[in-house]
XYZ file of C-alpha atoms in Angstrom:
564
model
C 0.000 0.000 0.000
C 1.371 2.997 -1.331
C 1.302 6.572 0.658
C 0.540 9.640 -0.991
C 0.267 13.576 -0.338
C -2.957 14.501 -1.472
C -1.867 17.725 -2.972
C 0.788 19.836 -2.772
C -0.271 23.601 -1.763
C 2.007 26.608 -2.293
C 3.061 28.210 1.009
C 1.713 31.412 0.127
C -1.615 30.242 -1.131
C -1.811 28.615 2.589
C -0.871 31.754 4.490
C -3.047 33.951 2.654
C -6.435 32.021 3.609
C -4.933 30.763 7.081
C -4.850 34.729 7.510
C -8.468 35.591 5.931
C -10.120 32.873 7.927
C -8.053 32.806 10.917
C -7.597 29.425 11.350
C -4.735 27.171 10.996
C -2.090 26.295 8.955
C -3.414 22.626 8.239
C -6.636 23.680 8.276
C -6.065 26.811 5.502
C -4.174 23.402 3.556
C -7.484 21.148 3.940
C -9.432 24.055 2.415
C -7.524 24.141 -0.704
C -7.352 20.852 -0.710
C -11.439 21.227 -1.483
C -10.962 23.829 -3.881
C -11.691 26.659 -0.916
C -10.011 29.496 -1.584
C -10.995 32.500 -0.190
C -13.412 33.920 2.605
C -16.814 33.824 0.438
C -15.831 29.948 -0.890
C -15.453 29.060 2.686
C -18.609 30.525 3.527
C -20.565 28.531 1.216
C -18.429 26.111 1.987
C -19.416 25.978 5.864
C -22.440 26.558 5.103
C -24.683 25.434 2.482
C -27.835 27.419 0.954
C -30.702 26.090 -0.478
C -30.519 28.738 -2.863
C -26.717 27.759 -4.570
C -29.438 25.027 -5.646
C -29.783 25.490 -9.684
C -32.345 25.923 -11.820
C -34.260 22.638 -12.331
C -35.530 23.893 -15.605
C -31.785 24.087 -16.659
C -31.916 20.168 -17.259
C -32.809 19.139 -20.855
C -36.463 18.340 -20.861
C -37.953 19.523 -17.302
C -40.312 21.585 -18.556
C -41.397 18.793 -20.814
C -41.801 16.730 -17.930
C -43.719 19.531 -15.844
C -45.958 19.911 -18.536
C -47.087 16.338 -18.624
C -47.599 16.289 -15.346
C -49.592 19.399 -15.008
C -51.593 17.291 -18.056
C -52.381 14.603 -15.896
C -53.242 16.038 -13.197
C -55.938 18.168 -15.521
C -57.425 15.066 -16.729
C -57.221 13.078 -13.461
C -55.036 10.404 -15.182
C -53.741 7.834 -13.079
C -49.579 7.571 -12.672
C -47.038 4.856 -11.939
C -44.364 5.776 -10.628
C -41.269 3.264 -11.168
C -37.809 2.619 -9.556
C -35.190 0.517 -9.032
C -34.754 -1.731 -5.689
C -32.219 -0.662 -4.073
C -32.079 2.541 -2.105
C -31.896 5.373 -4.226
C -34.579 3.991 -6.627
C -37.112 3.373 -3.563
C -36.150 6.289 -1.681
C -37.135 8.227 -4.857
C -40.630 6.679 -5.196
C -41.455 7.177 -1.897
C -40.261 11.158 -2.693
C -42.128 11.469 -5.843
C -44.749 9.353 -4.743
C -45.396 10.889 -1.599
C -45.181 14.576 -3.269
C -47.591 13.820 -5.533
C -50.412 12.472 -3.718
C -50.468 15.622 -1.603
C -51.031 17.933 -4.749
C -53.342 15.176 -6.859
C -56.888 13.143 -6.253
C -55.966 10.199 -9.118
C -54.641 7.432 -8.308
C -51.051 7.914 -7.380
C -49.395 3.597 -7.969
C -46.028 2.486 -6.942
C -44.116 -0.306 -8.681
C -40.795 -1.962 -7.507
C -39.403 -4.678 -9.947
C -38.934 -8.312 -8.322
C -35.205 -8.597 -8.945
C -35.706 -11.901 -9.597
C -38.013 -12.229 -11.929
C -37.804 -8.791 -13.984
C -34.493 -8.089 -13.416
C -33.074 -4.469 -13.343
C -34.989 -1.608 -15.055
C -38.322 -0.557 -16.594
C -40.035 -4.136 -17.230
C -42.888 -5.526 -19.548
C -44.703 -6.980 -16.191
C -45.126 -3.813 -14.895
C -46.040 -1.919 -18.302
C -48.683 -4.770 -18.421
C -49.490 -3.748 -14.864
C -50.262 0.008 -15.868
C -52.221 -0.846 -19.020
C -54.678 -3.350 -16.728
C -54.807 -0.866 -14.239
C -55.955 2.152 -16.813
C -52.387 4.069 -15.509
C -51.175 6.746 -18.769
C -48.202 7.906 -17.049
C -45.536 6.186 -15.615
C -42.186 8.109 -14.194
C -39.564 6.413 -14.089
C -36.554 6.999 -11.400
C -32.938 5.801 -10.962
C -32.935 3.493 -14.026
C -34.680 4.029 -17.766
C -31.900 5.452 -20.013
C -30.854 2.459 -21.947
C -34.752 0.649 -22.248
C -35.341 2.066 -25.331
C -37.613 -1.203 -26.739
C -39.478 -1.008 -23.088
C -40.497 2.667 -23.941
C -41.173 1.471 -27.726
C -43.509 -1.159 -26.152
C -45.556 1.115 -23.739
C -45.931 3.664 -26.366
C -47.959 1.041 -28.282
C -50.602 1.004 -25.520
C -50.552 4.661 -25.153
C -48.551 4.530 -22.025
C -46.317 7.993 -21.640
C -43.140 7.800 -19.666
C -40.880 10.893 -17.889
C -37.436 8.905 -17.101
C -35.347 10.562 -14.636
C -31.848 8.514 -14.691
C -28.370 9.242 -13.587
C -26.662 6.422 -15.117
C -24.486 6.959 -18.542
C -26.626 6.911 -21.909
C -25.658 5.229 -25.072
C -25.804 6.783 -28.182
C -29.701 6.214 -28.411
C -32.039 8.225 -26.007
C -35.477 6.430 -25.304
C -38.526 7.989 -27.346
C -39.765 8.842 -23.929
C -41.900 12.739 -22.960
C -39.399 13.674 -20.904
C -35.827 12.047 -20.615
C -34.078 13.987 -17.378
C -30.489 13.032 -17.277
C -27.868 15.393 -16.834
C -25.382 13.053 -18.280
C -26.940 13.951 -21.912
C -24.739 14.816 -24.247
C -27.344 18.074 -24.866
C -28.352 18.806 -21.277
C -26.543 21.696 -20.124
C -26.899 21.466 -16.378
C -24.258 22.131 -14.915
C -24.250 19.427 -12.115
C -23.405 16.545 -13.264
C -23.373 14.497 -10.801
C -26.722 14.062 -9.134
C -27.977 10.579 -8.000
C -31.388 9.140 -9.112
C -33.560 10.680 -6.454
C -31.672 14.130 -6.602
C -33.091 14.516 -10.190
C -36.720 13.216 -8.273
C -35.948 16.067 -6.301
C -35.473 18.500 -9.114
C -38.585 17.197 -10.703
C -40.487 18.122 -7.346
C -38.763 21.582 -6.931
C -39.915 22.755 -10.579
C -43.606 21.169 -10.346
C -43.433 23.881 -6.623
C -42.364 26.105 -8.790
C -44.954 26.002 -11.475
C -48.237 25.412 -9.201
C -46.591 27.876 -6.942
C -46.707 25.621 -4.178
C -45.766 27.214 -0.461
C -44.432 23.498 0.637
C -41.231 23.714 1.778
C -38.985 20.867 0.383
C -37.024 20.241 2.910
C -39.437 17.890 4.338
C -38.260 15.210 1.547
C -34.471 15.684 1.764
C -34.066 13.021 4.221
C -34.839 10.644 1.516
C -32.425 12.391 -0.488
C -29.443 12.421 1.580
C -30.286 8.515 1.869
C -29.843 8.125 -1.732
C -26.457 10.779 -2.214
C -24.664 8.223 0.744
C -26.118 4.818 -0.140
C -25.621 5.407 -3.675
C -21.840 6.561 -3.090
C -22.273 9.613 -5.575
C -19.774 12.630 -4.950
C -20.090 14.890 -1.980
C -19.672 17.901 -3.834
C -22.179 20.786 -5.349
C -25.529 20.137 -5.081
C -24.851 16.907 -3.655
C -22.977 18.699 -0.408
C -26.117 20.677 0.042
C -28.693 18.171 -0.651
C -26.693 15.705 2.024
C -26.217 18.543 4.282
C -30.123 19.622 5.004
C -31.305 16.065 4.595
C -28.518 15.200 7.771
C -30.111 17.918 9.431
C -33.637 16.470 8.591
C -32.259 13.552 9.573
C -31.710 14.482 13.144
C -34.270 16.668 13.887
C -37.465 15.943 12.159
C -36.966 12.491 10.374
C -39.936 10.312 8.608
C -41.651 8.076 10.380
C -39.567 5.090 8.772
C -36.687 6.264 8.993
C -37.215 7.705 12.594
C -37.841 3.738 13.544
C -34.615 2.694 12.324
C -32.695 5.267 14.370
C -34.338 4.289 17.192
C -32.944 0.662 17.073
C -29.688 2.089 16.401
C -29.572 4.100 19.852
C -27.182 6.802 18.156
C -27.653 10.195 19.902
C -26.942 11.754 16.226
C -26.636 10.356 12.712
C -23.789 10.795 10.167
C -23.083 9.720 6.410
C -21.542 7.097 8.275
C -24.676 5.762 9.887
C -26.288 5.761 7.057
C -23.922 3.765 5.075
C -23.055 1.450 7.684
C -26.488 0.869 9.329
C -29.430 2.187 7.338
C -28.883 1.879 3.800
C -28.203 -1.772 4.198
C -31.567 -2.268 5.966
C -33.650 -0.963 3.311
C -31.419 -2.445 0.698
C -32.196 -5.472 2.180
C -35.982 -5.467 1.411
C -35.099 -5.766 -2.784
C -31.790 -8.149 -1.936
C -33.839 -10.870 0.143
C -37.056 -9.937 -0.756
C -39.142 -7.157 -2.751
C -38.168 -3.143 -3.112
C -41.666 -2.779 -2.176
C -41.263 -3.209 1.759
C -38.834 0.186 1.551
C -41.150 2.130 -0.116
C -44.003 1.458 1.924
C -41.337 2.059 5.023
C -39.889 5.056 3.761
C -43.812 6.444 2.955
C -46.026 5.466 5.836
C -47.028 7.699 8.622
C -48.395 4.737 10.548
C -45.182 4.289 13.578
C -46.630 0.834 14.447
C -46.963 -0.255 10.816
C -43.285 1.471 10.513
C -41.846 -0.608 13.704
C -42.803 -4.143 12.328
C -41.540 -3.046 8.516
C -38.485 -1.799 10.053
C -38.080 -4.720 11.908
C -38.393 -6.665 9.202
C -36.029 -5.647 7.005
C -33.476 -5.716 9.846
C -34.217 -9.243 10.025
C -34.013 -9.536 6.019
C -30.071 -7.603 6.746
C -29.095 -10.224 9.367
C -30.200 -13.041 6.948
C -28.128 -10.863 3.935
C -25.190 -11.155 5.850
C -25.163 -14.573 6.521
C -25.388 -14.895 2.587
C -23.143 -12.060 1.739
C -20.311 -14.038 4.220
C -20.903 -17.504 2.417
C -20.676 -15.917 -1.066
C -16.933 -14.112 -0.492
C -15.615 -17.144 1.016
C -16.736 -19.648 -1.629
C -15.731 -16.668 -4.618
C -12.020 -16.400 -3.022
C -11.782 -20.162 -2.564
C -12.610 -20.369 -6.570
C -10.044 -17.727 -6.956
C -7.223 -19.269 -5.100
C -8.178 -22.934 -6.741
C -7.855 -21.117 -10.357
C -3.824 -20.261 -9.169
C -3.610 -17.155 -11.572
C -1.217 -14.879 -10.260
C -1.112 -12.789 -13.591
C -4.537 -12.129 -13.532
C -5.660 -8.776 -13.837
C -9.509 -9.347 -13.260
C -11.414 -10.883 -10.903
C -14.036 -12.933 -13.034
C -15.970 -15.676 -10.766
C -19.875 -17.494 -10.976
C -21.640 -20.390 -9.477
C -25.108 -20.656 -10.104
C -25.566 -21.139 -6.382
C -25.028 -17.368 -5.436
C -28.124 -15.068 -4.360
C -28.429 -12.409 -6.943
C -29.179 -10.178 -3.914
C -25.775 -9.918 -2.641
C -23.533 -10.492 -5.870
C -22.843 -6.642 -5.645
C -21.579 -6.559 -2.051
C -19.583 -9.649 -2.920
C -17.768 -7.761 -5.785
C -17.045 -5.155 -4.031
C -15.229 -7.171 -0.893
C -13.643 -9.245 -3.537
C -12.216 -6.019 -5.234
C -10.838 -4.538 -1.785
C -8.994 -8.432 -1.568
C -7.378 -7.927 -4.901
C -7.840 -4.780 -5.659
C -8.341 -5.500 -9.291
C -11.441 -5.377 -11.524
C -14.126 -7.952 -10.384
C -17.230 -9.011 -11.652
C -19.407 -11.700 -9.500
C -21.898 -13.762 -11.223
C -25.316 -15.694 -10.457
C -27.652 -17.325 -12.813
C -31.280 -16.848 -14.226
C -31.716 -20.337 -15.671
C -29.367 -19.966 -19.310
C -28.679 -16.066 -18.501
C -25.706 -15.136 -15.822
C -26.441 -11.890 -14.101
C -23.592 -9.790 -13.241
C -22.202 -7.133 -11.141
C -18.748 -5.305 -11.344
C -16.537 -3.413 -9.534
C -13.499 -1.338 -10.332
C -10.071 -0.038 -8.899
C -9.954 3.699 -8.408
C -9.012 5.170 -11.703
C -10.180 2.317 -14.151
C -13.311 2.819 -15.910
C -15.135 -1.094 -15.049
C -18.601 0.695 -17.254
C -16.518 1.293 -20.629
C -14.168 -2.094 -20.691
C -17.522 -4.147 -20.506
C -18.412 -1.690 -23.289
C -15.819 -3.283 -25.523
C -17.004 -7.268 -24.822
C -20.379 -6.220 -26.085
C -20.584 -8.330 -28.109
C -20.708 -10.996 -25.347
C -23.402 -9.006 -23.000
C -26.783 -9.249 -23.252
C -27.608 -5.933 -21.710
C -25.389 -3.789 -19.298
C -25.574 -0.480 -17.533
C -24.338 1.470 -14.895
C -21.301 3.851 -13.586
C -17.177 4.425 -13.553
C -17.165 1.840 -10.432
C -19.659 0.073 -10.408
C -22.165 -1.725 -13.363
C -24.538 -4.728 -13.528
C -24.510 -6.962 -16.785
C -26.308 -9.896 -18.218
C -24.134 -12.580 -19.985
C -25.495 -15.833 -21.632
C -24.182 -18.872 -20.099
C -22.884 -20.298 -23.370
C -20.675 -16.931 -23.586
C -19.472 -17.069 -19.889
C -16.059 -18.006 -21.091
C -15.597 -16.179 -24.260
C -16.901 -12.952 -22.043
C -14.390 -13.789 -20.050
C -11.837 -14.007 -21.700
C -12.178 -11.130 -23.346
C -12.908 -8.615 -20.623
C -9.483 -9.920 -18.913
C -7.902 -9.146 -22.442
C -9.563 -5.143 -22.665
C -8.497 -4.773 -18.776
C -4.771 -6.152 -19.449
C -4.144 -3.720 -22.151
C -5.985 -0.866 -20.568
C -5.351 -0.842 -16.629
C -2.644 1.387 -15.517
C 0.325 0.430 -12.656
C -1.085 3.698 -10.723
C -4.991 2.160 -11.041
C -3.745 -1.797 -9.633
C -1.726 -0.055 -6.941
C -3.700 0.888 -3.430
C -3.038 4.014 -2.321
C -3.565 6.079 0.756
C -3.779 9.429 0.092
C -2.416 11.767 2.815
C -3.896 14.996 3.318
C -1.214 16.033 5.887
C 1.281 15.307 8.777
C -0.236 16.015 11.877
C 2.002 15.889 15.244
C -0.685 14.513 17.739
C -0.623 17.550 20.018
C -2.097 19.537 17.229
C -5.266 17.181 17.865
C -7.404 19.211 19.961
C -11.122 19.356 20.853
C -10.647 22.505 19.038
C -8.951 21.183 15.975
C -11.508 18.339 15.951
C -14.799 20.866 16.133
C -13.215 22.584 13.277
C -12.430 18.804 11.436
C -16.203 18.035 12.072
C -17.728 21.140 10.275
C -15.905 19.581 6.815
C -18.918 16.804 6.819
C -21.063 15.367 5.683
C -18.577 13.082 4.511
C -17.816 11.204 1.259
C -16.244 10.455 -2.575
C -15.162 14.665 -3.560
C -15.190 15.684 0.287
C -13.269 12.748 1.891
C -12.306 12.388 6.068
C -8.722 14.007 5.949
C -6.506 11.127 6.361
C -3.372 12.379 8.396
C 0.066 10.536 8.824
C 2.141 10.805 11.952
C 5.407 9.715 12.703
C 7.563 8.407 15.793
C 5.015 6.760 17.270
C 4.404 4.099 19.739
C 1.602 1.910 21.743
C 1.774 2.083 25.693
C 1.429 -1.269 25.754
C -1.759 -1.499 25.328
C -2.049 -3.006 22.015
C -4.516 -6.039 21.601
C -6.155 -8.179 19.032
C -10.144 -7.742 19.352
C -13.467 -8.606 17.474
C -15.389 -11.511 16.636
C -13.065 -13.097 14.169
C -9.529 -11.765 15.813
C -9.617 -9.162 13.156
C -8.967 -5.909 14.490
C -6.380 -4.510 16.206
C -6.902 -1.955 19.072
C -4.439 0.331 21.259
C -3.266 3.538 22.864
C -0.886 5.513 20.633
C 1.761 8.144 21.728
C 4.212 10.334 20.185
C 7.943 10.736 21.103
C 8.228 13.884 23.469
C 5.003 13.915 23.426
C 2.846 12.509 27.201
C -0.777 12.559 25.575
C -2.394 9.123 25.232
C -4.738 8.857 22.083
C -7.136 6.019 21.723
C -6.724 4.313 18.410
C -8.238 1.224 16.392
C -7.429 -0.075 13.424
C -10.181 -2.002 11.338
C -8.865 -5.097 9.722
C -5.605 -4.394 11.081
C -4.739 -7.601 13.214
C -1.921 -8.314 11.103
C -0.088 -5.225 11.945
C 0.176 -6.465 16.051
C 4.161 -7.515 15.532
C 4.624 -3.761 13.741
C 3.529 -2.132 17.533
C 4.081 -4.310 19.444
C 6.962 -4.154 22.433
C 6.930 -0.531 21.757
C 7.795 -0.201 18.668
C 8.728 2.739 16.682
C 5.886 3.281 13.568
C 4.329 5.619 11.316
C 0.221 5.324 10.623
C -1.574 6.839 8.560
C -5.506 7.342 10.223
C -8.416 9.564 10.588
C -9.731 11.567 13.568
C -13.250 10.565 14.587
C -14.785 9.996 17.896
C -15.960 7.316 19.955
C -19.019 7.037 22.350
C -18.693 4.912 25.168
C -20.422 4.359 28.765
C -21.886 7.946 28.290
C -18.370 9.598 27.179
C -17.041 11.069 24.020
C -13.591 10.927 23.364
C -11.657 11.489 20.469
C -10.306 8.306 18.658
C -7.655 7.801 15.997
C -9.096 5.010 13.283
C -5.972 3.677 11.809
C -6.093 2.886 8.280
C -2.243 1.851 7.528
C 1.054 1.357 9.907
C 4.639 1.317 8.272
C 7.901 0.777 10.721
C-alpha cells in the first residue's frame, strides 16, 4: 500500500487564507485541498444554501416533464411511478410518490421490480401492470436510459413515460416525454453528478415552482441524503447541500420510517456514516432478500406501528443478507485461489448457487482483496447476471463496453455496473474482458493508495482542531475524512487483538516527546500487532473521529495503515 500527499499547496496560497479565515495552517491546507479558496468559498463552503441550488428547468427536458404532469393532473389520469430496488430507486418513489399524492386526487401507484423475476430496469410486467390498471403515465426513477424497446412497447398502448436517470446513456435516447439526465450529451446542467432521487428532487422543486406551491422541500431531503450516501455519488455541489439539510432532517425531524430505524440504532446523532453502515443496508435489504416494495411502503407510511414491524423486518431480512453475503466471499475467493492465476488482472468468478441479492456486495469485498477489476456472477436459468466493480481510476462501465458483443444488456457507472451474460458466452466474455483490462489498466490504477492529506504531530489534535475537522462533513467520494500521517510513534502497551473473528487490532498511541495518550483502532488491522508491538517505533496513517462509550465522548484515531 502505497502513501501519498494529497496535494501539494504553495506556502503562500496557505498563508493567505490561514490569515483571511483565521484558522490554521493545516486547516487553511485542507481548504484548498477542497478547492476553498478564499473567505466567500469558505462561507458557502461551511455553510450550504438552499438557494446555490440550480435551476431545475436548466436540465434538458424539465419543462417537458412539468408539462405532462400538469396534463395529468388536468385530466385526473392515473400515474405509476417506477424505480429501481435498491435505495436510491425506492427512496425516490417514496419522494415522488409521496409529493404527488399531496397535490393530486388520481390514483397515485407504486411499482418496484422483483429482482428476480424482472431483473433491473423498466419491465414488460409492470407496463402490463399500468395498461390493466388504466395508468397513462408512468415516471420512471434511478434506471430508464438504456430501455429504449421497453419505452417502444408502452408507447404502443398509449402509455407515456418521464425517465429521470443518472446512469451513462448510449448513443440512443429512449422515445420517452421527458428524458431527465444530466449526463446527456445536450443537457446543459451544470451538475453533473446528481444521484437518481436528486433529479426526483429537481422534478419536485420545478412542479413547486410552477403550481406555486408554499411546501417547503425540505421535508423530503431526508430521503435524499439517503440516496447521495447509499448510492456513493460525490459529496460535492448540489450533492454537499442536498446531504447537508437532509442530515439535518435527519436528526431533527426524520420520517416516520426512517425515525424507527434510528431508534434501534440508539445513536444520539446520525452521520453519512450511519447511514452507510447501518441504514442503507436495511432498506437495501428489502429488494436483496425480498421485494423493493417493503422500503417504499417504510420510507412512505405515517403509521409508527406499521413502521416498527416493517423496520423490523427488514433488519431481520439484513441479518439473513449477511449470513449470505459471508458464504458468497468465502466460496468466490476459494474459486479464486483454486484457479492459481497470479497474472490475472480481473477478478471474473460465478456459481449458479449465489443469491443475486448480494452479488454486488460480494464484488465489491472481492475487489478490496485484490484490488483489481471484479465481476461476481449468479444465474437466471441460461442467462448469468452480473455485477462489477473497479479499482480507483479504471473505468469497469466502458471495458464491458468493448465485450459487447458478449453481453446481453449492461448499464451502470465508472465503479460500479450490472450486466447480463449468456451462459454459453461465460467463457468467451471472459476471456475477453481480462484481455480489454490487461491492455488498458494502468500500474497507478492496480496499486492501493492512501492518500495523505497532511502530517499532523498529535498535540495539534485538539477538541478545538476536531470541532473545526467536524464542520468539513457530511462526509464522502469529492469531500473525503482528511486522512493524516504521523510519525515516531508508539503503543503504551496497550495493544490487543479484538473482534469476533480476531480481526482488528486496538491500542493507545503516543508520540515521542510527546505525554498525551490517544485512543486508536485499526479495522482489519490484526496483522499489523508484531509492527507495535513491544513498543515499537511506527508511522500510521488514520483519521480523527470519535468514539461514544459508557456515556463519554472521546476522540479516537481510526488507523487505516502502519509502516515501521
Amino acid at each position: 500500500m502505497i502513501w501519498e500527499l494529497a496535494k501539494e499547496q504553495k506556502e503562500e496560497k496557505i498563508k493567505n487564507l490561514q490569515q483571511q479565515l483565521n484558522v490554521s495552517r493545516l486547516t487553511s491546507a485542507l481548504l484548498l485541498n477542497r478547492g476553498v479558496d478564499d473567505y466567500d468559498m469558505a462561507k458557502k463552503f461551511f455553510r450550504p444554501s438552499m438557494d446555490d441550488l440550480h435551476d431545475p428547468f436548466l436540465m434538458e427536458d424539465m419543462k417537458k416533464a412539468v408539462d405532462r404532469i400538469q396534463h395529468a393532473f388536468s385530466k385526473n389520469e392515473n400515474i405509476l411511478v417506477f424505480g429501481d430496488y435498491d435505495v436510491d430507486g425506492t427512496a425516490s418513489v417514496a419522494l415522488v410518490s409521496k409529493y404527488l399524492r399531496s397535490h393530486s386526487s388520481q390514483q397515485i401507484f407504486t411499482y418496484i421490480p422483483d429482482r428476480y423475476e424482472e431483473g433491473y430496469g423498466i419491465s414488460t410486467q409492470a407496463i402490463d401492470f399500468a395498461e390493466s390498471n388504466k395508468i397513462s403515465l408512468i415516471i420512471a426513477l434511478d434506471c430508464g436510459i438504456q430501455a429504449v424497446e421497453k419505452i417502444e412497447y408502452a408507447s404502443e398502448k398509449n402509455i407515456d413515460f418521464i425517465i429521470c436517470d443518472h446512469h451513462t446513456p448510449s448513443n440512443k435516447i429512449p422515445n420517452a416525454i421527458a428524458v431527465l439526465n444530466p449526463l446527456r450529451e445536450d443537457c446543459k446542467y451544470p451538475f453533473k453528478q446528481l444521484c437518481g432521487c436528486g433529479i426526483g428532487f429537481k422534478l419536485i422543486q420545478a412542479l413547486n415552482t410552477v403550481m406555486d406551491q408554499k411546501e417547503v422541500l425540505n421535508q423530503y431531503l431526508d430521503l435524499v441524503c439517503l440516496a447521495v450516501v447509499a448510492d456513493i455519488v460525490p459529496l460535492v455541489g448540489e450533492n454537499r447541500v442536498l446531504c447537508y439539510y437532509g442530515l439535518q432532517q435527519i436528526n431533527t425531524t426524520p420520517r416516520t420510517g426512517v425515525q424507527v430505524i434510528i431508534q434501534m440504532l440508539e445513536k444520539q446523532e446520525i452521520t453519512n456514516g450511519d447511514i452507510a453502515f447501518y441504514i442503507a443496508p436495511r432498506i437495501n435489504a428489502a429488494g436483496r432478500m425480498e421485494s423493493g416494495n417493503l422500503a417504499v411502503e417504510l420510507l412512505s407510511t405515517d403509521d409508527k406501528d406499521r413502521a416498527e414491524n416493517l423496520a423490523e423486518k427488514l433488519n431481520q431480512l439484513n441479518i439473513e443478507r449477511r449470513i449470505l453475503d459471508k458464504t458468497t466471499v468465502e466460496e468466490a475467493v476459494a474459486q479464486v485461489k483454486k484457479q492459481k492465476n497470479e497474472k490475472a488482472r480481473t477478478t471474473v468468478v460465478y456459481n449458479p448457487e449465489w443469491h443475486k441479492g448480494v452479488i454486488g456486495i460480494a464484488a465489491s469485498k472481492i475487489m478490496e482483496t485484490y484490488y483489481r477489476p471484479t465481476i461476481v456472477f449468479a444465474s437466471t436459468g441460461d442467462v448469468l447476471v452480473g455485477s462489477a466493480r473497479s479499482v480507483k481510476g479504471f473505468n469497469i462501465h466502458d471495458a464491458i463496453e468493448k465485450c459487447k458483443d458478449f453481453v446481453i444488456e449492461y448499464g451502470g457507472h465508472k465503479y460500479a455496473a450490472g450486466l447480463k451474460v449468456k451462459k454459453n458466452e461465460f467463457k468467451n466474455f471472459k476471456e475477453k474482458f481480462e484481455q480489454v483490462v490487461n491492455s488498458s489498466i494502468t500500474k497507478e490504477a492496480e496499486t492501493k493508495t492512501i492518500y495523505i492529506e497532511g502530517q499532523i504531530e498529535l498535540n495539534e489534535i485538539t477538541p478545538k482542531f476536531y470541532r473545526i475537522l467536524k464542520q468539513f462533513a457530511p462526509f464522502g467520494p469529492g469531500n473525503s475524512m482528511p486522512v493524516f500521517s504521523a510519525n515516531n510513534l508508539r503503543d503504551t502497551g496497550y495493544a490487543k487483538v479484538v473482534g469476533k473473528e480476531n480481526t482488528h487490532l486496538k491500542f493507545n498511541l503516543t508520540q515521542q516527546n510527546n505525554s498525551k495518550i490517544y485512543n486508536a483502532i485499526g479495522f482489519g488491522l490484526a496483522g499489523k500487532y508484531p509492527n507495535v508491538m513491544d513498543k515499537k517505533l511506527f508511522n500510521a496513517a488514520f483519521t480523527i473521529d470519535e468514539n461514544q462509550w459508557n456515556g463519554k465522548t472521546n476522540i479516537q484515531l481510526k488507523v487505516i495503515d502502519i509502516k515501521n
